Tab-separated table of C-alpha atoms and ligand atoms in Angstrom:
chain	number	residue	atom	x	y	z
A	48	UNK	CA	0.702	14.769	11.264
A	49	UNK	CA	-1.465	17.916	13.137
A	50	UNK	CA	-4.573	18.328	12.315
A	51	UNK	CA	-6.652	21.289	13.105
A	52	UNK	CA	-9.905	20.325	15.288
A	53	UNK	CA	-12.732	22.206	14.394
A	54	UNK	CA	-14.673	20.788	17.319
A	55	UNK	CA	-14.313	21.150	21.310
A	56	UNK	CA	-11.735	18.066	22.185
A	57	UNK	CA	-13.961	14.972	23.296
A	58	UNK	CA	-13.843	12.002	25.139
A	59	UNK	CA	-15.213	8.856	23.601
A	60	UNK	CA	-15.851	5.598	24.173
A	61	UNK	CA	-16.037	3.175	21.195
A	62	UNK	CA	-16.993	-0.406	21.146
A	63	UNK	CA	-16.594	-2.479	18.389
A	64	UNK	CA	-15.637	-5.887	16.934
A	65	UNK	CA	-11.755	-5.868	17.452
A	66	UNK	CA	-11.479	-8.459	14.136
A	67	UNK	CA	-10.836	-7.790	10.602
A	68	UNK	CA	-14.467	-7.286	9.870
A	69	UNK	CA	-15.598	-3.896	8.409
A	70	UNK	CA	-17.337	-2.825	10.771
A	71	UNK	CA	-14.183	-3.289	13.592
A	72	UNK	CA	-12.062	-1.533	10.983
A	73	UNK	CA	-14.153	1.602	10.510
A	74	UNK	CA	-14.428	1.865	14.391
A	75	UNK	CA	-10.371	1.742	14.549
A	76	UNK	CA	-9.858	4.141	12.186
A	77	UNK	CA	-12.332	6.540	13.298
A	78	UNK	CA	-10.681	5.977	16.907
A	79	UNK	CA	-7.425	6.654	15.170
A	80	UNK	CA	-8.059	9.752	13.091
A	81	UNK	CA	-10.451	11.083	16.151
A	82	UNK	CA	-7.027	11.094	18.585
A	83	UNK	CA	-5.207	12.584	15.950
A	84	UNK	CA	-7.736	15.484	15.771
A	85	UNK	CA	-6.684	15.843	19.554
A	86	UNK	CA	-10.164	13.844	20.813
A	87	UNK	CA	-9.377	11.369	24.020
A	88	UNK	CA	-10.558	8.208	22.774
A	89	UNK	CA	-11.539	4.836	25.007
A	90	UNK	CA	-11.366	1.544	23.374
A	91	UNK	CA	-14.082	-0.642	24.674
A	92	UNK	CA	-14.242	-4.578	23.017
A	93	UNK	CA	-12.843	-7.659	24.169
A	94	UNK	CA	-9.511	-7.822	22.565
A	95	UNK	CA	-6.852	-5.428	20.966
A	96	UNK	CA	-8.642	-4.364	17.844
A	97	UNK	CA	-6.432	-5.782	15.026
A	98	UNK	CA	-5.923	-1.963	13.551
A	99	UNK	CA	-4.486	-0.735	16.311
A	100	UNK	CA	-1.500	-1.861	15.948
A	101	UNK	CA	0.610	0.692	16.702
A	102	UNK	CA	0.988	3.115	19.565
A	103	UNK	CA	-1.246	6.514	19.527
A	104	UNK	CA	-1.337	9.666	21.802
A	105	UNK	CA	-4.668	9.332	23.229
A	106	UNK	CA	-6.036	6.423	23.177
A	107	UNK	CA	-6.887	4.223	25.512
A	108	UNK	CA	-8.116	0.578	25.411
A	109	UNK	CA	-10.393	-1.238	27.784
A	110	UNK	CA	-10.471	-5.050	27.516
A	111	UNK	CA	-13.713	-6.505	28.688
A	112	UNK	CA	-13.417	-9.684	30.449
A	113	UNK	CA	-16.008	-12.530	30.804
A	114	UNK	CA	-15.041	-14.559	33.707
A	115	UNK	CA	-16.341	-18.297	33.361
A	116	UNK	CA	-18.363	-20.070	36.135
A	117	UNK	CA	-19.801	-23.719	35.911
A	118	UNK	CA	-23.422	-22.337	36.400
A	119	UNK	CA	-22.870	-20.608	32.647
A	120	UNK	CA	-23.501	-22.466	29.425
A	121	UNK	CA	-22.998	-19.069	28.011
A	122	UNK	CA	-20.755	-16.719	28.830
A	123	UNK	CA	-22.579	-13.299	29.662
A	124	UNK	CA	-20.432	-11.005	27.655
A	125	UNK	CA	-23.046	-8.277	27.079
A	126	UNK	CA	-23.334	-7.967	30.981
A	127	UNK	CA	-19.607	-7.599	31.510
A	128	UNK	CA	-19.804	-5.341	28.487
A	129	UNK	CA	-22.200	-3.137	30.234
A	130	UNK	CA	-20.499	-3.150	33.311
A	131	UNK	CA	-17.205	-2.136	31.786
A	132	UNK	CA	-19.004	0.654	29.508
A	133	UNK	CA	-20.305	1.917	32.973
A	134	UNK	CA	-16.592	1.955	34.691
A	135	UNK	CA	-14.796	3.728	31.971
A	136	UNK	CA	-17.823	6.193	31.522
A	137	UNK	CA	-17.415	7.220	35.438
A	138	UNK	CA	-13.808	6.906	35.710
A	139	UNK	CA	-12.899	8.022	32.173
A	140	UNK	CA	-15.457	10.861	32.028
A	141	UNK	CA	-16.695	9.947	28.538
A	142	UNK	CA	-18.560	12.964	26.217
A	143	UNK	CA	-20.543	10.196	24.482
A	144	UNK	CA	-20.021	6.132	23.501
A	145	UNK	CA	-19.989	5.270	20.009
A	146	UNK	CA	-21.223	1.402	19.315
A	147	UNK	CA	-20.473	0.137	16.345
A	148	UNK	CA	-22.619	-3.066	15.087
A	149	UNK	CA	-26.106	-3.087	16.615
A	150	UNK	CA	-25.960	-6.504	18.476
A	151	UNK	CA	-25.338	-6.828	21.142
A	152	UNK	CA	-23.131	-3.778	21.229
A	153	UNK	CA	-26.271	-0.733	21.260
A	154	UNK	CA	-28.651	-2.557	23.500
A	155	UNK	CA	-25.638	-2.710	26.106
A	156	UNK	CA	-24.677	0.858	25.610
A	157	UNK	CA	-28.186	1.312	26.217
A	158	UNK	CA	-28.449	-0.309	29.336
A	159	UNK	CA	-25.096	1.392	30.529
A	160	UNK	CA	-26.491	4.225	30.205
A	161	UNK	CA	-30.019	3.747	32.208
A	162	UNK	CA	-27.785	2.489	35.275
A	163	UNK	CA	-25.474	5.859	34.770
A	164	UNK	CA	-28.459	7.948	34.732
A	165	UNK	CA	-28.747	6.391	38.393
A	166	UNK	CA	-25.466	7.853	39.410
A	167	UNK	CA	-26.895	11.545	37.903
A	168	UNK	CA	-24.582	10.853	34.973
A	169	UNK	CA	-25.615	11.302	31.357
A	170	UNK	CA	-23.904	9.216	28.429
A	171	UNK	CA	-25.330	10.192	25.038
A	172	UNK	CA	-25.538	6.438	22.994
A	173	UNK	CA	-24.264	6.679	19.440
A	174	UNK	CA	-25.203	3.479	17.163
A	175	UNK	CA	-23.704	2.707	13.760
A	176	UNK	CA	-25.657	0.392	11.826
A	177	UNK	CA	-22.973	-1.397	9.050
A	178	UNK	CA	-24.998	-4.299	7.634
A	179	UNK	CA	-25.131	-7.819	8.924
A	180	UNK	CA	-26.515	-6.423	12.187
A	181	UNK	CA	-29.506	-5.363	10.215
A	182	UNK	CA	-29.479	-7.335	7.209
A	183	UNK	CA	-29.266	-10.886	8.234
A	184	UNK	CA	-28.275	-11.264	12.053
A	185	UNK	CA	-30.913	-8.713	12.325
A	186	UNK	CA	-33.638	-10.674	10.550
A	187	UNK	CA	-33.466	-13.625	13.374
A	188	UNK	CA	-36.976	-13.250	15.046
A	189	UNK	CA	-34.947	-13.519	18.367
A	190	UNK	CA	-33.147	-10.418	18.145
A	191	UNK	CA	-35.610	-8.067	16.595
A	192	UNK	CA	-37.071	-6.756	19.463
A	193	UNK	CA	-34.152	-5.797	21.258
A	194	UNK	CA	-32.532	-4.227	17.850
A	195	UNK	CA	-35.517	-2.103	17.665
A	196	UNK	CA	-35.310	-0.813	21.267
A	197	UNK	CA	-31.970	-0.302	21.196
A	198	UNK	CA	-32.297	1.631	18.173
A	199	UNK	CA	-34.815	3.722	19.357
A	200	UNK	CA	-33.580	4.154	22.408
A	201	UNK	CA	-29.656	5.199	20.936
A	202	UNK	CA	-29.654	9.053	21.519
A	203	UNK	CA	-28.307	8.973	17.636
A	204	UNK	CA	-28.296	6.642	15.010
A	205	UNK	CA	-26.255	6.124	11.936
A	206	UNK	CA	-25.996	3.939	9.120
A	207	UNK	CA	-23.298	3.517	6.397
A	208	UNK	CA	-25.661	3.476	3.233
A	209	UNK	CA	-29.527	4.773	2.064
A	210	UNK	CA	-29.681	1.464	1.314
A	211	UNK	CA	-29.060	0.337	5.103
A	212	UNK	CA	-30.967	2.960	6.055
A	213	UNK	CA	-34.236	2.077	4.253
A	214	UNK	CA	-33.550	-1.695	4.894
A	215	UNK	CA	-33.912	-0.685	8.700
A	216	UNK	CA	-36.758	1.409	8.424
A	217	UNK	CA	-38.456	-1.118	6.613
A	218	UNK	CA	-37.578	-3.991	8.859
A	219	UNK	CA	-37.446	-2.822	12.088
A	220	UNK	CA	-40.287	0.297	11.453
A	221	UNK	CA	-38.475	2.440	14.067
A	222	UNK	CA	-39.727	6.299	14.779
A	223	UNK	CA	-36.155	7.618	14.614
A	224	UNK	CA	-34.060	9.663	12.602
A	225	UNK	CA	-31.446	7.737	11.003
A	226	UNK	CA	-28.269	9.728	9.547
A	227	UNK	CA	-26.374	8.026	6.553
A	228	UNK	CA	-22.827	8.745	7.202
A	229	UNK	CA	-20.495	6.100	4.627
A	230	UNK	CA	-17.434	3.801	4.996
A	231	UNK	CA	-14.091	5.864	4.396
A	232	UNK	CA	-10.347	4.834	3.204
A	233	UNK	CA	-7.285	5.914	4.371
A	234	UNK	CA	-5.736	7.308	0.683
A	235	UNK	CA	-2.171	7.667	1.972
A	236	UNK	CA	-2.170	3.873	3.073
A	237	UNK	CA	-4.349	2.373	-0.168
A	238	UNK	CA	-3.194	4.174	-2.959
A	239	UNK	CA	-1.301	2.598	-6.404
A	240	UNK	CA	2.359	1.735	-5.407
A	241	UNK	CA	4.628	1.766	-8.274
A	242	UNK	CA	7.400	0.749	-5.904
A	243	UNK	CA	5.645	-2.486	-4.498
A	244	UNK	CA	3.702	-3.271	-8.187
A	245	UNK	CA	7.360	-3.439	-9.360
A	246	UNK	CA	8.912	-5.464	-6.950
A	247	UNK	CA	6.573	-7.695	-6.116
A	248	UNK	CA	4.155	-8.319	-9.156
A	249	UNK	CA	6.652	-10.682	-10.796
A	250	UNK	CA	6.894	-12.950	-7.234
A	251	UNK	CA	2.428	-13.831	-8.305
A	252	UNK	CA	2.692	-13.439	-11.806
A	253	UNK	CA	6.154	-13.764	-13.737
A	254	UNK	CA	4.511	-14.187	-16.854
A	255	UNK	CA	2.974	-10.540	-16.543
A	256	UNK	CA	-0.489	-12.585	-15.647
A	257	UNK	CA	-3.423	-10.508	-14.889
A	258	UNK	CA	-4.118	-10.728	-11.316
A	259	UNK	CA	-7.938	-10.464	-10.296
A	260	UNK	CA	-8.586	-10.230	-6.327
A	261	UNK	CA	-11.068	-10.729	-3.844
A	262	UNK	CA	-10.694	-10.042	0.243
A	263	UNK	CA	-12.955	-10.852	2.333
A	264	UNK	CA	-14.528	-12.885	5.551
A	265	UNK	CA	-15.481	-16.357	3.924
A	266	UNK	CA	-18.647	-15.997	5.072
A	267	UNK	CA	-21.446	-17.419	2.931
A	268	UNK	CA	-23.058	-13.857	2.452
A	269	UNK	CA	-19.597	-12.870	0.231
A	270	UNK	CA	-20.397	-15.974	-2.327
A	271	UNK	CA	-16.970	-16.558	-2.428
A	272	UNK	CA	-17.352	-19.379	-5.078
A	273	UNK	CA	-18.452	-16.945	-7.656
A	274	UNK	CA	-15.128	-15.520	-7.078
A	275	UNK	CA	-13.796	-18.843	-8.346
A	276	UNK	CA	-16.484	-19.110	-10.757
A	277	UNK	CA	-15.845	-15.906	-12.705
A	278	UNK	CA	-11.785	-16.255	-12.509
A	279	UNK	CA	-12.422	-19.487	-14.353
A	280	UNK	CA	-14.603	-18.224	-17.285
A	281	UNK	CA	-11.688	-14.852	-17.381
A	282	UNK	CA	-8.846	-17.468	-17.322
A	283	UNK	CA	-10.180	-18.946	-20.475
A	284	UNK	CA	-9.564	-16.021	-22.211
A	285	UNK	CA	-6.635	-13.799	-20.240
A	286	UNK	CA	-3.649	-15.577	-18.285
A	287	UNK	CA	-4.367	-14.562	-15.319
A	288	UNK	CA	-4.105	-15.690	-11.260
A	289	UNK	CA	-6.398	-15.422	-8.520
A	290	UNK	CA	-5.541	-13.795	-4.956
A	291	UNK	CA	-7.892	-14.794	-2.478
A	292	UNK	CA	-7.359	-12.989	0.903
A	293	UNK	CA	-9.144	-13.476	4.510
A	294	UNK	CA	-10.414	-16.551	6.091
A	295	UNK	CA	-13.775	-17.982	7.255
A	296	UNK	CA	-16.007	-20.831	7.069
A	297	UNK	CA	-16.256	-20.937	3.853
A	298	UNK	CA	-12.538	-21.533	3.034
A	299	UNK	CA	-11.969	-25.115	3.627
A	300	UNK	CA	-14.257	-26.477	1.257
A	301	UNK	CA	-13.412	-23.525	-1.564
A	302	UNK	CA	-9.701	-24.593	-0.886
A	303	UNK	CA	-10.342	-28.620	-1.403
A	304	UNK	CA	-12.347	-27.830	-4.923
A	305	UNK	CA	-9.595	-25.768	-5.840
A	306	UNK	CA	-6.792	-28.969	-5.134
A	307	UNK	CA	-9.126	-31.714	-6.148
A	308	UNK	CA	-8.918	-29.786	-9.590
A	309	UNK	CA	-5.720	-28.821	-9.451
A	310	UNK	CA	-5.577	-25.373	-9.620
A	311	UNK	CA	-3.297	-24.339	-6.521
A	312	UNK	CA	-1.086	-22.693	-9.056
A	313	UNK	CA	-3.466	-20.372	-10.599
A	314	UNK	CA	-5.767	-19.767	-7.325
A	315	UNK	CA	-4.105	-18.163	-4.383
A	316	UNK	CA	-5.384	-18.424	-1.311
A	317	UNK	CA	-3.513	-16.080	0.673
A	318	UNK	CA	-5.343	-16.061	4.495
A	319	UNK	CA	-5.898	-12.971	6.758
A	320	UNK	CA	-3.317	-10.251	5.943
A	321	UNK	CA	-1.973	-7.841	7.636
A	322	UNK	CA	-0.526	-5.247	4.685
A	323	UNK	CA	-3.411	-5.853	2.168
A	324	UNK	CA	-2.801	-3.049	0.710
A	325	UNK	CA	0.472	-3.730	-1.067
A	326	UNK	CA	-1.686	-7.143	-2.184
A	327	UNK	CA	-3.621	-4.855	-3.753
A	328	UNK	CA	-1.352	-2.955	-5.021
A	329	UNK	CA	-0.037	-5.885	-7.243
A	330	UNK	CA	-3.223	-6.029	-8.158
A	331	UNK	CA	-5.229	-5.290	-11.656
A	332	UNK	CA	-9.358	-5.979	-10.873
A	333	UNK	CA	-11.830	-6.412	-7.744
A	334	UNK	CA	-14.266	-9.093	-7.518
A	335	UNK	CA	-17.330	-8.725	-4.871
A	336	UNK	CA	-20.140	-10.888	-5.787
A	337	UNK	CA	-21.855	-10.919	-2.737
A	338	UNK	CA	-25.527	-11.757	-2.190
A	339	UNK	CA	-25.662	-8.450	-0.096
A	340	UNK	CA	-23.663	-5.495	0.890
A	341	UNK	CA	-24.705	-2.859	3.010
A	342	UNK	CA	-21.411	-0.634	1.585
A	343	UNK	CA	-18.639	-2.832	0.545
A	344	UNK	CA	-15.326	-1.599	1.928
A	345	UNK	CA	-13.138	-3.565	0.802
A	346	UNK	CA	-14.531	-2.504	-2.729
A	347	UNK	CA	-13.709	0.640	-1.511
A	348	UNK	CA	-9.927	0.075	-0.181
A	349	UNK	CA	-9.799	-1.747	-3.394
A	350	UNK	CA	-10.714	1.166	-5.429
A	351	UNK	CA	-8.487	3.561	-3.994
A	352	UNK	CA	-5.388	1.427	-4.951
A	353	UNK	CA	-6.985	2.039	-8.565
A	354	UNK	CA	-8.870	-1.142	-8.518
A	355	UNK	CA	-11.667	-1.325	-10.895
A	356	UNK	CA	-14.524	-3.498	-9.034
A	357	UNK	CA	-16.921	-5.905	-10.810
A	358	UNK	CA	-19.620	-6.916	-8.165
A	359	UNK	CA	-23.277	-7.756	-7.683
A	360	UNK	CA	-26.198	-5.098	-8.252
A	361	UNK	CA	-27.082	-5.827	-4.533
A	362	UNK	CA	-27.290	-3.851	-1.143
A	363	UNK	CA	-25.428	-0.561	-0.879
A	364	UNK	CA	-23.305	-1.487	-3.975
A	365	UNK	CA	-24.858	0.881	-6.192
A	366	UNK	CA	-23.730	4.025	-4.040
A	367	UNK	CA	-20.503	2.984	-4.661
A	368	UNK	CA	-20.209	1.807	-8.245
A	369	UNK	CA	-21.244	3.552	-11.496
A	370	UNK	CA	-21.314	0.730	-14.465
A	371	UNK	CA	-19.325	1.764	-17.146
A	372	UNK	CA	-16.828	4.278	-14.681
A	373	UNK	CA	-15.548	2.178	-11.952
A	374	UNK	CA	-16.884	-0.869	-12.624
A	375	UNK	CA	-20.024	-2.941	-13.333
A	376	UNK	CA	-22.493	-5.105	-11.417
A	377	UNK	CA	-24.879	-7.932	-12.130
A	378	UNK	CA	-27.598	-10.038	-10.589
A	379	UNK	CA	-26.290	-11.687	-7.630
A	380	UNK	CA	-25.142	-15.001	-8.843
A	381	UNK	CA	-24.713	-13.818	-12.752
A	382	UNK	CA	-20.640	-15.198	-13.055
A	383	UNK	CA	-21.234	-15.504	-16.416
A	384	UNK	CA	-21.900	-11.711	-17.175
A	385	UNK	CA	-19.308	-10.952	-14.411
A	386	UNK	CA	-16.747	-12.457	-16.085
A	387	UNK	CA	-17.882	-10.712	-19.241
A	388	UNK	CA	-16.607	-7.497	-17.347
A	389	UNK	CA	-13.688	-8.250	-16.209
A	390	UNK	CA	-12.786	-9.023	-19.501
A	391	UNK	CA	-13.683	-5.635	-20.923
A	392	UNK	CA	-12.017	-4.006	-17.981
A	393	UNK	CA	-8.703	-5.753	-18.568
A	394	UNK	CA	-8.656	-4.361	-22.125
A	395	UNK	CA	-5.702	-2.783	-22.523
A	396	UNK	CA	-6.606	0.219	-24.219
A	397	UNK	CA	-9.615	0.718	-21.451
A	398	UNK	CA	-8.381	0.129	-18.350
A	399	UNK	CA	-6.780	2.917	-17.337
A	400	UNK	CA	-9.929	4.652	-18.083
A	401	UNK	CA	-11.798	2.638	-15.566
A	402	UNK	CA	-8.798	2.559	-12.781
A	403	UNK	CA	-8.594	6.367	-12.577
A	404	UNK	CA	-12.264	6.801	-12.202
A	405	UNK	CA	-11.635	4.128	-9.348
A	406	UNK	CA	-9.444	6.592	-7.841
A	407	UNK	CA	-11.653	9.547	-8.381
A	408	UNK	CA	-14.363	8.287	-6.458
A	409	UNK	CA	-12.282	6.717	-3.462
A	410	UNK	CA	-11.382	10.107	-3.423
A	411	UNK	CA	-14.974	11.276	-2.546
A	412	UNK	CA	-14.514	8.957	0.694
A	413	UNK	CA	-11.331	10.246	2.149
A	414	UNK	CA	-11.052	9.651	5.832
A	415	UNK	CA	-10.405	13.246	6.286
A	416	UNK	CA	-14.363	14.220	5.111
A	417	UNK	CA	-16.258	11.640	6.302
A	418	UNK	CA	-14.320	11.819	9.683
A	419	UNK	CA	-15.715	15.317	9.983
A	420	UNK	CA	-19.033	13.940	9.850
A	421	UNK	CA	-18.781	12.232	12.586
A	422	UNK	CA	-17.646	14.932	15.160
A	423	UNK	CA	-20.464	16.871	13.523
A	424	UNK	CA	-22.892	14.371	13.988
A	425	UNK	CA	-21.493	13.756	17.735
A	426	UNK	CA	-21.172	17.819	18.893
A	427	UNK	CA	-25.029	17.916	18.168
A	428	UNK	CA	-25.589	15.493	21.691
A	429	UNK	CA	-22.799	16.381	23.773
A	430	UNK	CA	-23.769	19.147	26.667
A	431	UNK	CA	-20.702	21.034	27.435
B	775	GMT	O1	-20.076	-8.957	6.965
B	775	GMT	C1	-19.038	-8.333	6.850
B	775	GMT	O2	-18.406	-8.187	5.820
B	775	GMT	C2	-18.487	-7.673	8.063
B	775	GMT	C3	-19.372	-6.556	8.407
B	775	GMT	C4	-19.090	-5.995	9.731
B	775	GMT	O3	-19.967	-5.296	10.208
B	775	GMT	O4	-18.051	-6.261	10.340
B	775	GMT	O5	-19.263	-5.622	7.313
B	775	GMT	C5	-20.322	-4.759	7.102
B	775	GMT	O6	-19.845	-3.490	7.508
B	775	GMT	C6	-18.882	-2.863	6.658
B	775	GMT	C7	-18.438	-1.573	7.312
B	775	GMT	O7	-19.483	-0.683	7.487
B	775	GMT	C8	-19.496	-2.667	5.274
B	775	GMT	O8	-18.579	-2.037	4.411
B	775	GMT	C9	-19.877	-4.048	4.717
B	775	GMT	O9	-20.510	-3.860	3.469
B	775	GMT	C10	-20.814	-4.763	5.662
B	775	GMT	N1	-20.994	-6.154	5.204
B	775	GMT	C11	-22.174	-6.575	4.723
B	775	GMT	O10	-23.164	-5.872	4.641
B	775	GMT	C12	-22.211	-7.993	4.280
């Protein structure tokens, strides 16, 4: 599809996670919808990032390469990182680089550009702040003082909630200006699809079960037994399933409660996925009971396919969900209230109340605006 830029093409280097974590999607889709504004834009991570999985005019992707030695315990990715950062800058002739995740990701494009300024060349740092980096892997004593440098030492600095925003301020006291610019969803590729939802519905639940969903990493943070918890309390009162989608380290021992008592055939665990999407889209209600959240895309993605989201009052959340519109939250931990919603969202005569208000405000976070926010926030440090 063409798009009409509204800013001077660019060329930008982004580095990112290339996995299925949020903050490696948001920096692939950005990418993505940047080259389709007509922006040149230079992948910069250690392996193909899992969204880009398809060719796209304009974009280019760099892999960075730690080469082993027997001297290392440790490989030094953040030097090769640097190093690379520097190459494409020169060669590439980046505008700006765009880090996403503050460790160790900033501090590099930091350095990379001290050791440009060398060479007369001037690379304005971007930073994105999107949670963990700040809320938890953050917190370690032995990062801190490189976060905050690299922080105020970024040439801009985003974050993808007020929430994230005042947790770093707080934290990290940094003198910087700090821009809040939120996670966005692609509606043409998670929207309600009759076509799959008819097809494919039946193939999880034959019996017309309700089917509640969760996606995420595994990771302790996402409290993925609550998940379980709450499904348990709903399936008391509504035949339902439970998809569980993603994979971490919290999955094994999830997946052995859920054989020892023998409930493989209610409780789904589905691994990473490529299409999760149409999984959604087969999909009635969104749990996310996670002990913090500095957004909550998947919420989000979840919520565009018309998913209603039950989640905890914690982190970012709130920006996201209204109780009693889209959804409702409760204190972190609270499956028995949790549960309590989902049952009054499954109502039959209510839901469709709550899943168009889903829609409504997925709709507020359309890649198309929030993109523009970004080349916005970008054309204010570029020199041309
Ligand atoms: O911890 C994760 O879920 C992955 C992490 C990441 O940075 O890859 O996700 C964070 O960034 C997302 C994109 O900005 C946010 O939507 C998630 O809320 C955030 N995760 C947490 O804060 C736990």
């Amino acid at each position: 599809m063409l798009k009409l830029a509204l800013f001077n093409d660019m060329t930008i280097g982004i580095v990112c996670y290339p996995t299925f974590g949020g903050s490696g999607v948001i920096a692939t889709e950005l990418g993505k919808i940047l080259a389709s504004l007509g922006h040149c834009v230079h992948f910069i991570t250690y392996d193909r990032p899992v969204r880009l999985d398809f060719f796209v005019q304009n974009i280019y992707y760099h892999e960075v390469m730690t080469p082993n030695y027997p001297l290392f315990q440790y490989l030094p990715y953040e030097s090769a990182l640097i190093s690379k950062i520097v190459d494409v800058a020169m060669h590439s002739h980046l505008d700006l680089v765009h880090v996403h995740y503050a460790i160790p990701h900033a501090s590099a494009a930091v350095f990379a550009k001290k050791i440009l300024k060398s060479y007369q060349i001037s690379l304005p740092v971007i930073t994105t702040l999107h949670g963990t980096d700040i809320t938890l892997v953050g917190k370690e004593e032995t990062f801190k003082p490189i976060i905050k440098y690299a922080i105020e030492h970024s040439d801009g600095v985003t974050s993808v909630s007020e929430f994230l925003k005042k947790e770093t301020y707080t934290y990290f006291e940094v003198d910087k200006s700090i821009e809040v610019i939120p996670n966005f969803v692609s509606l043409v590729r998670f929207r309600p699809k009759p076509e799959i939802r008819n097809t494919y519905r039946k193939l999880i639940a034959p019996n017309d079960e309700k089917i509640l969903i969760h996606t995420s990493n595994f990771r302790k943070v996402k409290r993925v037994q609550d998940v379980i918890a709450v499904y348990l309390e709903v399936k008391k009162q509504i035949p339902s399933k439970l998809l569980l989608v993603g994979d971490g380290p919290e999955r094994t021992h999830l997946e052995k409660y859920v054989r020892e008592n023998q409930l493989t055939q209610w409780v789904i665990f589905m691994g990473k996925q490529e299409k999760v999407e149409d999984i959604l889209a087969i999909s009635d209600i969104f749990l996310m009971p996670s002990e913090t959240e500095s957004f909550g895309l998947a919420a989000l993605e979840a919520m565009a396919c018309g998913l209603p989201v039950v989640a905890s009052h914690a982190g970012g959340l709130p920006e996201l969900i209204v109780k009693g519109f889209n959804g409702f939250m409760t204190e972190v931990g609270d499956t028995n209230q949790m549960s309590k919603y989902v049952i009054e969202i499954l109502n039959p005569e209510k839901y469709a109340y709550y899943s168009e208000n889903a829609i409504k405000t997925a709709q507020k976070f359309d890649e198309n605006l929030i993109v523009k926010s970004y080349e916005k926030f970008y054309s204010q440090y570029i020199k041309k």
